C-alpha positions in Angstrom: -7.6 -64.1 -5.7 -6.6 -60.4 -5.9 -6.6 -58.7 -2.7 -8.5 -55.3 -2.8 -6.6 -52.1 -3.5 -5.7 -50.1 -0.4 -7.7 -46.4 0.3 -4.6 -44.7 -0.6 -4.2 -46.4 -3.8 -8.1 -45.9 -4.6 -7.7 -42.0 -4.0 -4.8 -42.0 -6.2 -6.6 -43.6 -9.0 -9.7 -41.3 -8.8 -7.1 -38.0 -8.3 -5.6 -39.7 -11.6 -9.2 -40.0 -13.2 -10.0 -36.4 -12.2 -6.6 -35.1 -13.2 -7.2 -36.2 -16.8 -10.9 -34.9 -16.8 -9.7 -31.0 -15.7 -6.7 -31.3 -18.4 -9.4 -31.8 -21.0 -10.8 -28.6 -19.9 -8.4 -26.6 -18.4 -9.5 -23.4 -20.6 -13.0 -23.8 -19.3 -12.6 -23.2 -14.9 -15.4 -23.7 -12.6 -15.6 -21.1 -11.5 -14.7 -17.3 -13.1 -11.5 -15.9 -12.5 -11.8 -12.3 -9.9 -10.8 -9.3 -11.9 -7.4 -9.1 -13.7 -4.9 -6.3 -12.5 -6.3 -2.8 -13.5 -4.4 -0.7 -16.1 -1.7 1.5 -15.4 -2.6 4.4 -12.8 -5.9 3.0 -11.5 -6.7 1.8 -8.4 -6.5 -1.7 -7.6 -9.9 -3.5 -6.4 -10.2 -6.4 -4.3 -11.8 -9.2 -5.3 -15.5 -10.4 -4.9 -15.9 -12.7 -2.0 -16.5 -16.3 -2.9 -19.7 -18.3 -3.0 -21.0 -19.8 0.3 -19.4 -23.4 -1.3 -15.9 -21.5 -1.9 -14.5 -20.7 -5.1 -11.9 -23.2 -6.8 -8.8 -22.7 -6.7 -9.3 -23.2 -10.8 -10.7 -20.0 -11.2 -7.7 -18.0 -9.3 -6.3 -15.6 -11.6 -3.1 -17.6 -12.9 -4.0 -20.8 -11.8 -3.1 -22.7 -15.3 0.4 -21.4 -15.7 1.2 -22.3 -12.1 3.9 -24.9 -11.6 1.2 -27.3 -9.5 4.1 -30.2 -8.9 6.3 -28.2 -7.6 4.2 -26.1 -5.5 2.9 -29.9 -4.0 6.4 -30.7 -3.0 7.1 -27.3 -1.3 3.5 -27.6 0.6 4.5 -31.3 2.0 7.8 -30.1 2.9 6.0 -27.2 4.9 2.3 -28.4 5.8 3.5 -29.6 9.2 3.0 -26.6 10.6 -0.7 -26.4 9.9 -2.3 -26.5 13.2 -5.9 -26.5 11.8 -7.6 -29.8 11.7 -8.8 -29.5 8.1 -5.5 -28.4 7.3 -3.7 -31.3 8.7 -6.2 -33.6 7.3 -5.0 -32.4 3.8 -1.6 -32.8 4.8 -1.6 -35.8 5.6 -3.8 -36.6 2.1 -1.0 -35.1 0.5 1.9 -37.2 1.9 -0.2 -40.5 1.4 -0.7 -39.3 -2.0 3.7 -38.5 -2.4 3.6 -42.2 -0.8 1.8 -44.2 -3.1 1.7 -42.8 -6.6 5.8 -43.2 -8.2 5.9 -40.4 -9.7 2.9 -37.4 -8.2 2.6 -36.2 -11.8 1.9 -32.3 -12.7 -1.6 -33.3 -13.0 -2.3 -35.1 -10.3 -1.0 -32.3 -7.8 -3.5 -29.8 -9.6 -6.0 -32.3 -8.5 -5.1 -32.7 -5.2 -5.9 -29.0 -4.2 -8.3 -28.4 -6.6 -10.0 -31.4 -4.7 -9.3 -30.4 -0.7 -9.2 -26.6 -1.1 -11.7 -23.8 -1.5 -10.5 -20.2 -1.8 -11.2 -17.0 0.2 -9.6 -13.6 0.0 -8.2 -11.5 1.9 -9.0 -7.9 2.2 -7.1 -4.6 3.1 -9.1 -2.0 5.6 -9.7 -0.2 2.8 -10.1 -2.1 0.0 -6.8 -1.2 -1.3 -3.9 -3.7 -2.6 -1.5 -4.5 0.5 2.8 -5.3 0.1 5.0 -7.7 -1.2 8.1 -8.0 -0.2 11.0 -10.4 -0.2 13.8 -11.6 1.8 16.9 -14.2 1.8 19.5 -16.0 3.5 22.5 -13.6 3.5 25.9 -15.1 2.6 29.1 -12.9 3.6 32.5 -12.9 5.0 33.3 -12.7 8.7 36.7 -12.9 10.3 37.3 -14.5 14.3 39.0 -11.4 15.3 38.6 -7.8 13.9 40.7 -6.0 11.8 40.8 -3.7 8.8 36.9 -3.2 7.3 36.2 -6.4 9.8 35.4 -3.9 12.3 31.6 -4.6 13.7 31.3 -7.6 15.9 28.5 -10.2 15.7 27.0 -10.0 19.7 25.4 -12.9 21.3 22.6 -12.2 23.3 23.0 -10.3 26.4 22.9 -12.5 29.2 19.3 -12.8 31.2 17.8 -11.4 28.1 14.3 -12.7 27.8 11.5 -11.7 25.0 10.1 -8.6 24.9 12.6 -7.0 26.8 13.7 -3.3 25.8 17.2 -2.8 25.5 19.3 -0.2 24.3 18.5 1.8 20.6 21.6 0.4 17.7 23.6 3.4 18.0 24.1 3.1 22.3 24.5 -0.4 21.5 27.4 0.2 19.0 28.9 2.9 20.7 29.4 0.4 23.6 32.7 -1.6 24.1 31.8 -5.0 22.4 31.4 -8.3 24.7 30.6 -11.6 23.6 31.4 -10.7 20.1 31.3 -14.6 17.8 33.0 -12.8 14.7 33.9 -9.5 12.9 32.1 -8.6 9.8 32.0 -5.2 7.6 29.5 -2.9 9.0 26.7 -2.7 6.1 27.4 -6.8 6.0 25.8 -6.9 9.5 23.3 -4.1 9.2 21.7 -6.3 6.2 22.0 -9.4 8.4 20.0 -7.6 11.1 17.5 -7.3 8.4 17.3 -10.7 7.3 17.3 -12.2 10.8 19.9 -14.7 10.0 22.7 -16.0 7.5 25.9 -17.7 6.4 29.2 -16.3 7.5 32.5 -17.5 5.6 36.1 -17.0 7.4 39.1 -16.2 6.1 40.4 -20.5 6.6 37.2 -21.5 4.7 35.3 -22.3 7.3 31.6 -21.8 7.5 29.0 -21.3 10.1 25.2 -19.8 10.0 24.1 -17.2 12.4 21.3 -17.7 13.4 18.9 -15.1 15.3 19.3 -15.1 19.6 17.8 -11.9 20.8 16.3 -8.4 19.8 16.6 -5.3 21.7 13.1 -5.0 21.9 12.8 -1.8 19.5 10.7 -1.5 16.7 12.3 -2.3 12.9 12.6 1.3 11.1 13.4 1.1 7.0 16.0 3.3 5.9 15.3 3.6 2.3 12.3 6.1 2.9 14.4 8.8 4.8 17.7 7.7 2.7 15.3 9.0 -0.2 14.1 11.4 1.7 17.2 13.2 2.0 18.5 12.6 -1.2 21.1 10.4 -1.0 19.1 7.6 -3.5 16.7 8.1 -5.5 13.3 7.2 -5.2 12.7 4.8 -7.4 16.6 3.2 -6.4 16.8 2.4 -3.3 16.4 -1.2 -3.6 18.5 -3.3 -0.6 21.8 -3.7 -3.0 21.4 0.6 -3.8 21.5 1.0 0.0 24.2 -1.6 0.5 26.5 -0.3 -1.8 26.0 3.5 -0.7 27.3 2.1 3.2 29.9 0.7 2.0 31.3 3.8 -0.4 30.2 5.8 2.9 31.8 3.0 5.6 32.5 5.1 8.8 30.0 7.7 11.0 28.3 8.7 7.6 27.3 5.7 7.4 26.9 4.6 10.8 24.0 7.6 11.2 22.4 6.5 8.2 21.8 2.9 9.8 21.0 4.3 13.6 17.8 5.5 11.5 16.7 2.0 12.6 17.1 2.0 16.3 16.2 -2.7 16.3 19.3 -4.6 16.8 19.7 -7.9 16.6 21.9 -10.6 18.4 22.9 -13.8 17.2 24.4 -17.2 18.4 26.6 -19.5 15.8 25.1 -23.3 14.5 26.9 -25.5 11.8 26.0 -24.5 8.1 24.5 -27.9 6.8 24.4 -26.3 3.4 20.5 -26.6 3.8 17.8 -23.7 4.0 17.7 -21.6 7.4 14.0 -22.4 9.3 11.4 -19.6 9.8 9.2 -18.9 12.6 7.5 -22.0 12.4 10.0 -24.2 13.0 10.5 -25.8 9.4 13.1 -24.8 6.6 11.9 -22.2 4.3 11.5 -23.6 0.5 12.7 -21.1 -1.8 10.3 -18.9 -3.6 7.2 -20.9 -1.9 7.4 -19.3 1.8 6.3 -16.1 2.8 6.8 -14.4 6.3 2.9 -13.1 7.4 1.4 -11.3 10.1 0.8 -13.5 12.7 -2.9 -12.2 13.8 -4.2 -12.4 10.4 -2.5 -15.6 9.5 -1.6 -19.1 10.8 1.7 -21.0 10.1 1.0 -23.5 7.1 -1.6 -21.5 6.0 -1.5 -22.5 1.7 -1.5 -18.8 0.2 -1.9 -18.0 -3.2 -0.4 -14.1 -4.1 0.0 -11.9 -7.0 2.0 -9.2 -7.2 2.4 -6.6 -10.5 3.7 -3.4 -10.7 7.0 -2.9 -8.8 9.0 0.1 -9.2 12.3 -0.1 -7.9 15.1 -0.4 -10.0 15.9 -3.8 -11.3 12.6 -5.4 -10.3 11.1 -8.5 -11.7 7.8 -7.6 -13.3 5.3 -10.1 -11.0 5.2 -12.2 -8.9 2.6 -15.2 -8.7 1.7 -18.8 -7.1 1.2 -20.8 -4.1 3.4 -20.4 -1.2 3.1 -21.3 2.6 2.8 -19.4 5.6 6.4 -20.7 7.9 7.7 -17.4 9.5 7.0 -13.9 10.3 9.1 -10.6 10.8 8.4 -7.1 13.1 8.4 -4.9 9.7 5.5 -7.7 8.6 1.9 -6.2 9.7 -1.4 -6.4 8.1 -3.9 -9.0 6.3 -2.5 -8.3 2.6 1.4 -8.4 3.3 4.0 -11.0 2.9 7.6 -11.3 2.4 8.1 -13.5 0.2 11.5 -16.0 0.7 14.1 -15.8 -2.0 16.4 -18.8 -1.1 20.2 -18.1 0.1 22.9 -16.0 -1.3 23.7 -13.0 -3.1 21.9 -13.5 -6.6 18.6 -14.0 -4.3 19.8 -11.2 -2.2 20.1 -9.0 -5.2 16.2 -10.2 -6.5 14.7 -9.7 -3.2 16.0 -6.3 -3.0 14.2 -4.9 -5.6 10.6 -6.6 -4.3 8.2 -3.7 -3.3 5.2 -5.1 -5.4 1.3 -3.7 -4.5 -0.3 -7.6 -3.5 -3.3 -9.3 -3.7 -3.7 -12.9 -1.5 -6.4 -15.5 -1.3 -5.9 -18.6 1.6 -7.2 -22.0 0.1 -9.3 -22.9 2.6 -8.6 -27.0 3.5 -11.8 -28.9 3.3 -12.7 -31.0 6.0 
């Protein structure tokens, strides 16, 4: 006599029958999309809230050209961090799902949170759009000792420091003979590594090593595009991070040096093995290219299931939107408010190059897990 099927295997079957059911009418969602981008030059609006029973995550604008499996993978991956109960009850729904169905089909994902989530959004003070931005995993050259260009060391954290403690603005810091220095780098190669919080450092033997983010000085993060604009050294519209890069490095010395003491936060660093994987946000977990976004910590929660979209960027170079489902694993000091995220690019210089040129006006919605 056949055994019955295992719960697990029974909620895979009905995902598989409701799958099939929304492909035959994925034209028709159930509930209406919120209002497309406005034209050129007018104002963005925010979105209408939701029902009291939620709106689908169907009827997000975008929703059938999303890439549902891979979104699924990157949420498992990440969903650990959720904290929420609802949230980890979905979690775990979506690892017993990854468990028993060989393969989780395109289809079946879309099912999974069109099944468990609702959707809210999130509003500006205002009303306004908020900010996307992006970051990455730098990758750069460093040297043990210094010499030539190699001429800014990498400092580990002072010692004693503890959180929150204010230290010394970047140029007194600089200016200072250097102690406990773990490599050499150029100057603008550590000034964007400041940025990014962390990053992979290759020496001259081939050797590799990430650095990986010890200590602050306690000062707030200033961007130097806006003045560097300001006083005409880019243009407006080009100062995306590889404009700024390459204008330190043609103006390497105390031109350049006054340029980046604009931003008074310094960061120190400590040295881990490079295991060729993906460095780990704020959260604890490793970031999952393109589907992790740094947040503001008192708006959002880590593992928070975001879906954004982003049109309209201006800077040089820039990628015309942005859209999807990403996961809330990290934060950063520049990050602030309940409509901006920076959105992870992955690790080296081709992401490096994309996530310069992200200064997109944003819209976000959580999917809200159901209990």
């Amino acid at each position: 006599m056949r055994r019955p099927a295992p719960a697990s295997f029974r909620l895979a079957a009905l995902l598989a029958g409701l799958a099939l059911a929304l492909a035959a009418c994925a034209t028709a969602p159930v509930r209406p999309a919120p209002p497309a981008a406005p034209p050129a030059g007018e104002p963005m609006r925010p979105p209408t809230a939701p029902p009291a029973d939620g709106l689908s995550p169907a009827g997000l604008p975008g929703w059938n050209e999303e890439d549902h499996l891979a979104a699924f993978t990157a949420w498992v991956q990440g969903c650990a961090a959720a904290r929420e109960a609802a949230a980890q009850a979905q979690c775990a729904r979506a690892r017993d799902l990854q468990r028993t169905s060989r393969p989780v089909t395109p289809s079946l994902a879309r099912a999974y949170f069109e099944t468990g989530f609702t959707v809210a959004p999130a509003t500006t003070s205002d009303g306004g759009p908020g900010l996307l931005t992006a970051y990455f995993a730098p990758e750069y050259e460093a040297r043990r000792a210094p010499g030539g260009v190699f001429d800014a060391p990498v400092l580990a954290a002072p010692a004693g420091w503890t959180r929150g403690q204010t230290l010394p603005e970047r140029a007194e810091i600089e200016a200072a003979p250097p102690t406990a220095a773990l490599a050499w780098m150029r100057a603008e190669d550590l000034f964007f590594l400041q940025i990014q919080g962390s990053g992979y450092l290759t020496f001259a033997d081939g050797s590799r090593a990430r650095a990986a983010y010890a200590a602050d000085n306690g000062r707030p993060f200033v961007g130097i595009a806006r003045p560097m604009a300001e006083r005409g050294l880019l243009p407006p519209n080009g100062t995306s991070g590889e404009a700024i890069r390459a204008w330190l490095a043609e103006h390497r010395g105390a031109e350049a040096r006054a340029v980046m003491a604009l931003n008074p936060r310094y960061i120190f660093f400590r040295l881990d093995a490079d295991d060729g994987g993906h460095p780990a946000g704020a959260a604890g977990l490793p970031l999952p290219p393109r589907r992790a976004v740094a947040v503001d910590p008192s708006h959002w929660r880590y593992g928070d299931l975001v879906w954004i979209e982003a049109d309209g960027g201006n800077l040089v170079g820039a990628r015309g939107s942005y859209r999807g489902l990403v996961t809330a694993l990290d934060t950063g000091s520049a990050i602030r408010g309940p409509v901006r995220a920076d959105l992870n690019m992955g690790r080296g210089r081709e992401a490096g190059e994309e996530a310069g040129a992200v200064r997109h006006p944003l819209r976000m919605w959580r999917l809200v897990p159901r209990g």
